[in-house]
PDB file of C-alpha atoms in Angstrom:
ATOM      1  CA  ARG A 900     -27.192 -28.028   4.291  1.00 54.00           C
ATOM      2  CA  SER A 901     -26.006 -24.776   1.865  1.00 51.00           C
ATOM      3  CA  CYS A 902     -22.766 -24.831   0.608  1.00 54.00           C
ATOM      4  CA  VAL A 903     -21.592 -21.677  -0.181  1.00 53.00           C
ATOM      5  CA  ILE A 904     -19.583 -21.277  -3.620  1.00 55.00           C
ATOM      6  CA  PHE A 905     -17.275 -18.466  -3.759  1.00 59.00           C
ATOM      7  CA  MET A 906     -16.316 -17.481  -8.227  1.00 72.00           C
ATOM      8  CA  ALA A 907     -12.988 -16.791  -8.708  1.00 83.00           C
ATOM      9  CA  ASN A 908     -11.989 -12.883 -10.397  1.00 90.00           C
ATOM     10  CA  VAL A 909      -9.049 -12.659 -11.769  1.00 94.00           C
ATOM     11  CA  THR A 910      -6.849  -9.291 -11.850  1.00 95.00           C
ATOM     12  CA  GLU A 911      -3.822  -7.812 -12.759  1.00 97.00           C
ATOM     13  CA  ALA A 912      -2.230  -5.592  -9.999  1.00 97.00           C
ATOM     14  CA  ILE A 913       0.866  -4.513  -8.340  1.00 97.00           C
ATOM     15  CA  ILE A 914       2.103  -5.234  -5.575  1.00 96.00           C
ATOM     16  CA  LEU A 915       2.734  -2.314  -2.874  1.00 96.00           C
ATOM     17  CA  SER A 916       3.517  -4.286   0.553  1.00 94.00           C
ATOM     18  CA  SER A 917       3.323  -7.754   1.733  1.00 91.00           C
ATOM     19  CA  ILE A 918       3.662  -7.268   5.958  1.00 92.00           C
ATOM     20  CA  LYS A 919       4.425  -9.615   8.651  1.00 90.00           C
ATOM     21  CA  TYR A 920       1.894 -10.847  10.000  1.00 89.00           C
ATOM     22  CA  SER A 921       2.874 -14.638  12.232  1.00 85.00           C
ATOM     23  CA  GLU A 922       6.517 -16.073  11.584  1.00 85.00           C
ATOM     24  CA  THR A 923       5.037 -17.921   8.568  1.00 86.00           C
ATOM     25  CA  SER A 924       2.719 -15.833   7.191  1.00 88.00           C
ATOM     26  CA  VAL A 925       2.000 -12.234   5.295  1.00 90.00           C
ATOM     27  CA  ILE A 926      -0.232  -9.772   4.943  1.00 92.00           C
ATOM     28  CA  MET A 927      -0.318  -8.699   1.147  1.00 92.00           C
ATOM     29  CA  LYS A 928      -1.613  -5.611  -0.174  1.00 94.00           C
ATOM     30  CA  CYS A 929      -1.791  -4.586  -4.218  1.00 95.00           C
ATOM     31  CA  TYR A 930      -3.406  -2.016  -6.299  1.00 96.00           C
ATOM     32  CA  SER A 931      -5.711  -3.857  -8.966  1.00 96.00           C
ATOM     33  CA  GLU A 932      -6.896  -3.087 -12.214  1.00 96.00           C
ATOM     34  CA  ASN A 933     -10.159  -4.221 -12.313  1.00 94.00           C
ATOM     35  CA  TYR A 934     -10.799  -4.167  -7.882  1.00 91.00           C
ATOM     36  CA  GLY A 935      -9.026  -1.142  -7.444  1.00 93.00           C
ATOM     37  CA  ILE A 936      -7.145  -2.277  -3.928  1.00 93.00           C
ATOM     38  CA  LEU A 937      -7.086  -6.122  -2.224  1.00 92.00           C
ATOM     39  CA  SER A 938      -5.465  -6.716   0.671  1.00 91.00           C
ATOM     40  CA  PHE A 939      -4.717 -11.359   1.199  1.00 90.00           C
ATOM     41  CA  ILE A 940      -3.092 -13.066   3.987  1.00 88.00           C
ATOM     42  CA  ILE A 941      -0.778 -15.124   2.368  1.00 88.00           C
ATOM     43  CA  LYS A 942      -0.217 -18.169   5.084  1.00 86.00           C
ATOM     44  CA  GLY A 943       3.001 -20.808   5.392  1.00 80.00           C
ATOM     45  CA  ILE A 944       4.173 -17.895   2.469  1.00 83.00           C
ATOM     46  CA  ARG A 945       7.031 -17.485   5.287  1.00 82.00           C
ATOM     47  CA  SER A 946       7.603 -21.326   6.078  1.00 78.00           C
ATOM     48  CA  LYS A 947      10.803 -22.922   5.245  1.00 76.00           C
ATOM     49  CA  LYS A 948       8.469 -25.816   3.307  1.00 77.00           C
ATOM     50  CA  ARG A 949       7.856 -25.539  -0.341  1.00 70.00           C
ATOM     51  CA  THR A 950       4.259 -23.516  -0.561  1.00 72.00           C
ATOM     52  CA  LYS A 951       2.157 -22.821  -3.753  1.00 77.00           C
ATOM     53  CA  PHE A 952       3.681 -19.062  -3.067  1.00 80.00           C
ATOM     54  CA  SER A 953       6.893 -17.734  -3.104  1.00 80.00           C
ATOM     55  CA  LEU A 954       8.365 -14.767  -1.525  1.00 81.00           C
ATOM     56  CA  SER A 955      10.094 -13.400  -4.527  1.00 81.00           C
ATOM     57  CA  ASN A 956       6.598 -13.819  -5.911  1.00 82.00           C
ATOM     58  CA  ILE A 957       5.407 -10.971  -4.071  1.00 88.00           C
ATOM     59  CA  GLU A 958       8.362  -8.283  -4.043  1.00 91.00           C
ATOM     60  CA  PRO A 959       6.506  -4.158  -3.714  1.00 92.00           C
ATOM     61  CA  LEU A 960       6.452  -2.993  -6.573  1.00 95.00           C
ATOM     62  CA  SER A 961       5.740  -6.323  -9.514  1.00 95.00           C
ATOM     63  CA  ILE A 962       3.788  -6.587 -12.167  1.00 97.00           C
ATOM     64  CA  VAL A 963       1.619 -10.133 -10.881  1.00 96.00           C
ATOM     65  CA  GLU A 964      -2.006 -11.648 -12.424  1.00 96.00           C
ATOM     66  CA  ILE A 965      -3.689 -12.598  -9.754  1.00 95.00           C
ATOM     67  CA  GLU A 966      -6.573 -14.940  -9.059  1.00 94.00           C
ATOM     68  CA  PHE A 967      -8.697 -14.849  -5.951  1.00 92.00           C
ATOM     69  CA  THR A 968     -12.276 -15.413  -4.554  1.00 87.00           C
ATOM     70  CA  LYS A 969     -13.874 -12.452  -3.014  1.00 75.00           C
ATOM     71  CA  LEU A 970     -14.666 -12.531   0.251  1.00 65.00           C
ATOM     72  CA  LYS A 971     -17.727 -10.583   2.791  1.00 68.00           C
ATOM     73  CA  LYS A 972     -16.805  -6.943   3.293  1.00 68.00           C
ATOM     74  CA  GLY A 973     -14.830  -6.366   5.562  1.00 66.00           C
ATOM     75  CA  GLU A 974     -12.554  -9.961   5.280  1.00 70.00           C
ATOM     76  CA  LEU A 975      -9.338 -10.513   3.429  1.00 75.00           C
ATOM     77  CA  SER A 976     -10.012 -12.081   0.390  1.00 76.00           C
ATOM     78  CA  HIS A 977      -8.284 -15.764  -0.505  1.00 83.00           C
ATOM     79  CA  LEU A 978      -5.621 -15.744  -2.709  1.00 89.00           C
ATOM     80  CA  LYS A 979      -5.780 -18.919  -5.111  1.00 90.00           C
ATOM     81  CA  ASN A 980      -2.756 -18.244  -7.339  1.00 92.00           C
ATOM     82  CA  ILE A 981       0.013 -15.194  -8.758  1.00 92.00           C
ATOM     83  CA  LYS A 982       1.599 -14.904 -11.528  1.00 93.00           C
ATOM     84  CA  ASN A 983       4.238 -12.400 -12.538  1.00 93.00           C
ATOM     85  CA  VAL A 984       3.354 -10.415 -15.497  1.00 95.00           C
ATOM     86  CA  VAL A 985       6.510  -8.538 -16.167  1.00 95.00           C
ATOM     87  CA  ILE A 986      10.347  -9.745 -15.118  1.00 94.00           C
ATOM     88  CA  TYR A 987      11.567  -6.598 -14.647  1.00 95.00           C
ATOM     89  CA  ASP A 988      15.626  -6.578 -16.344  1.00 94.00           C
ATOM     90  CA  ASP A 989      17.220  -3.989 -14.124  1.00 95.00           C
ATOM     91  CA  LEU A 990      14.955  -2.546 -11.647  1.00 93.00           C
ATOM     92  CA  ARG A 991      15.746  -5.467  -8.644  1.00 88.00           C
ATOM     93  CA  PHE A 992      19.228  -4.910  -9.711  1.00 92.00           C
ATOM     94  CA  ASN A 993      20.532  -0.970  -9.470  1.00 94.00           C
ATOM     95  CA  ILE A 994      20.983  -0.566  -6.386  1.00 92.00           C
ATOM     96  CA  ILE A 995      19.902   3.739  -7.608  1.00 92.00           C
ATOM     97  CA  LYS A 996      16.633   1.804  -9.708  1.00 94.00           C
ATOM     98  CA  SER A 997      15.656  -0.032  -6.419  1.00 93.00           C
ATOM     99  CA  ASN A 998      15.671   2.200  -3.715  1.00 94.00           C
ATOM    100  CA  ILE A 999      13.416   4.465  -6.319  1.00 95.00           C
ATOM    101  CA  ALA A1000      10.652   1.490  -6.553  1.00 94.00           C
ATOM    102  CA  LEU A1001      11.542   1.218  -2.853  1.00 94.00           C
ATOM    103  CA  PHE A1002      10.459   5.431  -1.746  1.00 95.00           C
ATOM    104  CA  LEU A1003       7.473   4.711  -5.004  1.00 96.00           C
ATOM    105  CA  SER A1004       6.232   2.304  -3.155  1.00 95.00           C
ATOM    106  CA  GLU A1005       5.721   3.574   0.323  1.00 95.00           C
ATOM    107  CA  PHE A1006       4.778   6.456  -1.300  1.00 97.00           C
ATOM    108  CA  LEU A1007       1.795   4.258  -3.470  1.00 96.00           C
ATOM    109  CA  ASN A1008       0.882   2.735  -0.466  1.00 94.00           C
ATOM    110  CA  THR A1009       0.275   5.398   1.621  1.00 93.00           C
ATOM    111  CA  ILE A1010      -1.681   7.355  -1.229  1.00 94.00           C
ATOM    112  CA  LEU A1011      -3.443   4.712  -2.638  1.00 93.00           C
ATOM    113  CA  ARG A1012      -5.874   3.085   0.785  1.00 86.00           C
ATOM    114  CA  PHE A1013      -9.196   2.743   0.506  1.00 82.00           C
ATOM    115  CA  GLU A1014      -9.039   3.677  -3.600  1.00 84.00           C
ATOM    116  CA  GLU A1015     -11.052   1.524  -5.619  1.00 89.00           C
ATOM    117  CA  GLU A1016     -10.707   0.981  -9.323  1.00 90.00           C
ATOM    118  CA  ASN A1017      -9.767   3.229 -11.888  1.00 94.00           C
ATOM    119  CA  ILE A1018      -7.923   1.620 -15.094  1.00 94.00           C
ATOM    120  CA  GLY A1019      -6.760   4.915 -16.477  1.00 95.00           C
ATOM    121  CA  LEU A1020      -4.455   5.105 -12.854  1.00 96.00           C
ATOM    122  CA  TYR A1021      -3.605   1.473 -12.797  1.00 97.00           C
ATOM    123  CA  ARG A1022      -1.851   1.857 -16.548  1.00 97.00           C
ATOM    124  CA  TYR A1023      -0.218   4.874 -15.632  1.00 97.00           C
ATOM    125  CA  ILE A1024       1.507   2.846 -12.419  1.00 97.00           C
ATOM    126  CA  LYS A1025       2.276   0.395 -14.222  1.00 98.00           C
ATOM    127  CA  GLU A1026       3.537   2.375 -17.390  1.00 97.00           C
ATOM    128  CA  ALA A1027       5.687   3.973 -15.553  1.00 97.00           C
ATOM    129  CA  LEU A1028       7.102   1.112 -13.791  1.00 97.00           C
ATOM    130  CA  ILE A1029       8.059  -0.730 -16.601  1.00 97.00           C
ATOM    131  CA  ASP A1030      10.007   3.010 -17.914  1.00 97.00           C
ATOM    132  CA  LEU A1031      12.509   3.061 -15.482  1.00 97.00           C
ATOM    133  CA  ASP A1032      13.059  -0.406 -15.686  1.00 97.00           C
ATOM    134  CA  LYS A1033      14.074   0.456 -18.839  1.00 96.00           C
ATOM    135  CA  ILE A1034      15.742   3.887 -18.700  1.00 96.00           C
ATOM    136  CA  LYS A1035      19.287   4.862 -18.642  1.00 94.00           C
ATOM    137  CA  LYS A1036      18.691   8.662 -17.127  1.00 93.00           C
ATOM    138  CA  TYR A1037      17.063   7.610 -14.172  1.00 94.00           C
ATOM    139  CA  GLU A1038      18.230  10.726 -11.099  1.00 93.00           C
ATOM    140  CA  ASN A1039      14.585  12.452 -11.769  1.00 95.00           C
ATOM    141  CA  PHE A1040      12.499   9.880 -12.035  1.00 96.00           C
ATOM    142  CA  HIS A1041      10.576  10.072  -8.597  1.00 96.00           C
ATOM    143  CA  ILE A1042       9.735  13.877  -8.818  1.00 97.00           C
ATOM    144  CA  HIS A1043       8.507  13.378 -12.335  1.00 97.00           C
ATOM    145  CA  PHE A1044       6.415  10.334 -10.855  1.00 97.00           C
ATOM    146  CA  LEU A1045       4.925  12.992  -8.398  1.00 97.00           C
ATOM    147  CA  ILE A1046       3.926  15.471 -10.207  1.00 97.00           C
ATOM    148  CA  ASP A1047       2.540  13.525 -13.106  1.00 95.00           C
ATOM    149  CA  PHE A1048       0.358  11.537 -10.189  1.00 96.00           C
ATOM    150  CA  LEU A1049      -1.310  15.537  -9.079  1.00 96.00           C
ATOM    151  CA  LYS A1050      -3.899  15.138 -12.143  1.00 94.00           C
ATOM    152  CA  PHE A1051      -4.669  12.229 -10.860  1.00 94.00           C
ATOM    153  CA  LEU A1052      -5.574  13.190  -7.204  1.00 94.00           C
ATOM    154  CA  GLY A1053      -7.567  16.419  -8.977  1.00 94.00           C
ATOM    155  CA  ILE A1054      -4.617  19.030  -7.619  1.00 95.00           C
ATOM    156  CA  LYS A1055      -2.600  19.563 -10.341  1.00 94.00           C
ATOM    157  CA  PRO A1056      -1.497  23.148 -10.310  1.00 94.00           C
ATOM    158  CA  GLU A1057      -2.764  25.811 -13.527  1.00 88.00           C
ATOM    159  CA  ILE A1058       0.546  27.621 -13.826  1.00 83.00           C
ATOM    160  CA  ASN A1059      -1.996  30.646 -14.697  1.00 78.00           C
ATOM    161  CA  ASN A1060       0.935  33.521 -15.228  1.00 75.00           C
ATOM    162  CA  LYS A1061       4.519  32.740 -16.140  1.00 75.00           C
ATOM    163  CA  ASN A1062       5.822  35.763 -14.773  1.00 84.00           C
ATOM    164  CA  TYR A1063       4.204  34.974 -11.447  1.00 91.00           C
ATOM    165  CA  LYS A1064       7.118  34.301  -8.356  1.00 93.00           C
ATOM    166  CA  PHE A1065       5.396  32.290  -5.636  1.00 95.00           C
ATOM    167  CA  PHE A1066       3.410  29.463  -4.537  1.00 94.00           C
ATOM    168  CA  ASP A1067       0.679  28.682  -2.025  1.00 94.00           C
ATOM    169  CA  ILE A1068       1.162  25.596  -0.778  1.00 95.00           C
ATOM    170  CA  LYS A1069      -2.708  25.204   1.166  1.00 93.00           C
ATOM    171  CA  ASN A1070      -4.512  26.834  -2.042  1.00 92.00           C
ATOM    172  CA  GLY A1071      -2.269  25.428  -4.966  1.00 93.00           C
ATOM    173  CA  VAL A1072      -1.762  28.229  -7.198  1.00 92.00           C
ATOM    174  CA  PHE A1073       0.952  30.612  -8.644  1.00 93.00           C
ATOM    175  CA  LYS A1074       0.386  34.472  -7.097  1.00 92.00           C
ATOM    176  CA  ASN A1075       2.585  37.438  -7.289  1.00 92.00           C
ATOM    177  CA  THR A1076       2.406  38.560  -3.179  1.00 91.00           C
ATOM    178  CA  ASN A1077       4.092  36.659  -0.602  1.00 93.00           C
ATOM    179  CA  ASP A1078       0.745  37.100   1.701  1.00 89.00           C
ATOM    180  CA  SER A1079       1.376  33.992   3.875  1.00 89.00           C
ATOM    181  CA  GLN A1080       2.824  31.723   5.976  1.00 91.00           C
ATOM    182  CA  TYR A1081       1.989  28.240   2.885  1.00 92.00           C
ATOM    183  CA  CYS A1082       3.707  30.725   0.226  1.00 93.00           C
ATOM    184  CA  VAL A1083       6.716  30.068  -0.863  1.00 94.00           C
ATOM    185  CA  GLY A1084       9.132  31.388  -3.821  1.00 94.00           C
ATOM    186  CA  GLY A1085      12.727  31.770  -5.031  1.00 94.00           C
ATOM    187  CA  LYS A1086      14.625  29.214  -7.632  1.00 96.00           C
ATOM    188  CA  LEU A1087      11.885  26.533  -6.904  1.00 96.00           C
ATOM    189  CA  VAL A1088       8.663  27.961  -8.558  1.00 95.00           C
ATOM    190  CA  ASP A1089      10.806  28.571 -11.371  1.00 94.00           C
ATOM    191  CA  GLU A1090      11.769  25.417 -11.313  1.00 96.00           C
ATOM    192  CA  PHE A1091       8.333  23.640 -10.277  1.00 96.00           C
ATOM    193  CA  LYS A1092       6.576  26.052 -13.242  1.00 93.00           C
ATOM    194  CA  LYS A1093       8.907  24.549 -16.454  1.00 93.00           C
ATOM    195  CA  LEU A1094       8.647  21.030 -14.615  1.00 95.00           C
ATOM    196  CA  LEU A1095       4.941  21.476 -14.583  1.00 94.00           C
ATOM    197  CA  GLY A1096       5.199  22.127 -18.739  1.00 83.00           C
ATOM    198  CA  THR A1097       7.863  19.600 -19.601  1.00 89.00           C
ATOM    199  CA  ASN A1098       7.962  16.398 -20.022  1.00 90.00           C
ATOM    200  CA  PHE A1099      10.487  14.302 -18.569  1.00 92.00           C
ATOM    201  CA  ASP A1100      13.121  14.403 -21.060  1.00 90.00           C
ATOM    202  CA  THR A1101      13.681  18.005 -20.439  1.00 91.00           C
ATOM    203  CA  TYR A1102      13.897  17.275 -16.176  1.00 94.00           C
ATOM    204  CA  PHE A1103      17.521  16.990 -16.330  1.00 92.00           C
ATOM    205  CA  GLU A1104      18.373  20.188 -17.776  1.00 94.00           C
ATOM    206  CA  ILE A1105      15.989  22.533 -14.987  1.00 94.00           C
ATOM    207  CA  LEU A1106      17.021  20.087 -11.941  1.00 95.00           C
ATOM    208  CA  LYS A1107      20.775  19.327 -12.715  1.00 93.00           C
ATOM    209  CA  THR A1108      22.020  19.015  -8.711  1.00 93.00           C
ATOM    210  CA  THR A1109      21.574  16.192  -5.682  1.00 92.00           C
ATOM    211  CA  ASN A1110      20.520  19.588  -3.579  1.00 93.00           C
ATOM    212  CA  GLN A1111      17.529  20.766  -6.440  1.00 95.00           C
ATOM    213  CA  ARG A1112      16.471  17.457  -5.924  1.00 94.00           C
ATOM    214  CA  ARG A1113      16.514  17.424  -2.658  1.00 94.00           C
ATOM    215  CA  ASN A1114      14.818  20.731  -2.652  1.00 95.00           C
ATOM    216  CA  MET A1115      12.534  19.496  -5.341  1.00 96.00           C
ATOM    217  CA  THR A1116      11.322  16.741  -3.654  1.00 95.00           C
ATOM    218  CA  ASN A1117      10.699  18.093  -0.444  1.00 94.00           C
ATOM    219  CA  PHE A1118       8.132  20.752  -1.146  1.00 96.00           C
ATOM    220  CA  LEU A1119       6.557  18.371  -3.783  1.00 97.00           C
ATOM    221  CA  MET A1120       6.202  16.188   0.009  1.00 96.00           C
ATOM    222  CA  ASN A1121       4.615  19.254   1.949  1.00 95.00           C
ATOM    223  CA  TYR A1122       2.307  19.758  -1.193  1.00 97.00           C
ATOM    224  CA  TYR A1123       1.001  16.101  -0.697  1.00 96.00           C
ATOM    225  CA  LYS A1124       0.769  16.289   2.917  1.00 95.00           C
ATOM    226  CA  TYR A1125      -1.488  19.437   2.606  1.00 94.00           C
ATOM    227  CA  HIS A1126      -3.582  18.115  -0.275  1.00 95.00           C
ATOM    228  CA  VAL A1127      -3.610  14.460   0.831  1.00 94.00           C
ATOM    229  CA  SER A1128      -5.428  13.574   4.311  1.00 92.00           C
ATOM    230  CA  GLY A1129      -3.441  10.654   6.486  1.00 91.00           C
ATOM    231  CA  PHE A1130      -0.347  11.527   4.261  1.00 94.00           C
ATOM    232  CA  LYS A1131       2.457   9.949   5.493  1.00 92.00           C
ATOM    233  CA  ARG A1132       5.984  11.271   3.610  1.00 93.00           C
ATOM    234  CA  PRO A1133       8.307   7.659   3.530  1.00 94.00           C
ATOM    235  CA  ASN A1134      10.963   6.380   5.559  1.00 92.00           C
ATOM    236  CA  SER A1135      12.492   5.229   2.697  1.00 92.00           C
ATOM    237  CA  LEU A1136      13.347   8.971   1.393  1.00 91.00           C
ATOM    238  CA  GLU A1137      16.390  10.317   3.467  1.00 89.00           C
ATOM    239  CA  ILE A1138      17.768   7.122   1.447  1.00 88.00           C
ATOM    240  CA  LEU A1139      17.466   8.104  -2.125  1.00 86.00           C
ATOM    241  CA  ASN A1140      18.661  11.314  -1.341  1.00 84.00           C
ATOM    242  CA  GLY A1141      21.733   9.918   0.365  1.00 84.00           C
ATOM    243  CA  LEU A1142      22.192   7.943  -2.651  1.00 82.00           C
ATOM    244  CA  PHE A1143      22.545  10.996  -5.379  1.00 75.00           C
ATOM    245  CA  SER A1144      24.797  13.086  -2.984  1.00 70.00           C
TER     246      SER A1144
END
C-alpha cells in the first residue's frame, strides 16, 4: 500500500477572514505572499479545550507565518502551524483604526477572491497595515488605500487634462463634456484629481470634512463596483462613516 507524503509549505500571509464552520471549527481565508489566496478549515479552535491554535492568531488583517500542507485542487489545505510576524501596537485598541481595518479586510475579501501569488501586491498591503498601525492622522487612510489599490487592478485613471471638469465612471477617464449617465462632476472630481496626483500627507489639505470623506468613499465604491465583477460594498462602511461624523 503506497503512502502519500505531503510536503509542508511555509509562507507569510495576511488573514482576510475567519468564518464559523461548525460549533468548534472555522474556515480561515488568507492572502499569502507565495501562494496567493489560501483557505483552511481549523478544527476545535472554538472549543473550550486548549488547542494548538487560538482565535487571537486569526483576527482579520493579522500578519502571520503559516506552515501548511497543500492538498488536491479544490480541497482545503491543512494548517500545521501559525505564528504572528507583526504585533500591532495601536490597530486593535484604537476604535477608528480597528474599524478602518475591518472595512479593509471586507474590501480585500471581496477583491482578492481568486488572486494568484503577487509579491508586489502582498508587500503593498503589508506595508499599508504597518503604516496604519503607526500613523497619528488616519481619517483619510482608507481613501488613500482605495485609490492606491486601483493601480494593482490596472484601473487607476490617468489625469489627461487638469482642466477637464467631469469624470466618466464607466470608461475611467476625465472629460470635458457631461455626455452620459456615467459622468460625475463638481467639487468631487476636482478633489479626486488632486488625490490622484499627490501623496498621503497632502490628503488632509484636500479632504477636511466628514462629508467630503463620505462622498469620496461612495464614489470610489461605485467605481470599483463598475470595474470589478462581483464587487460588494463592505457592510462595515456605514459604521466607519458613522464614527467619523
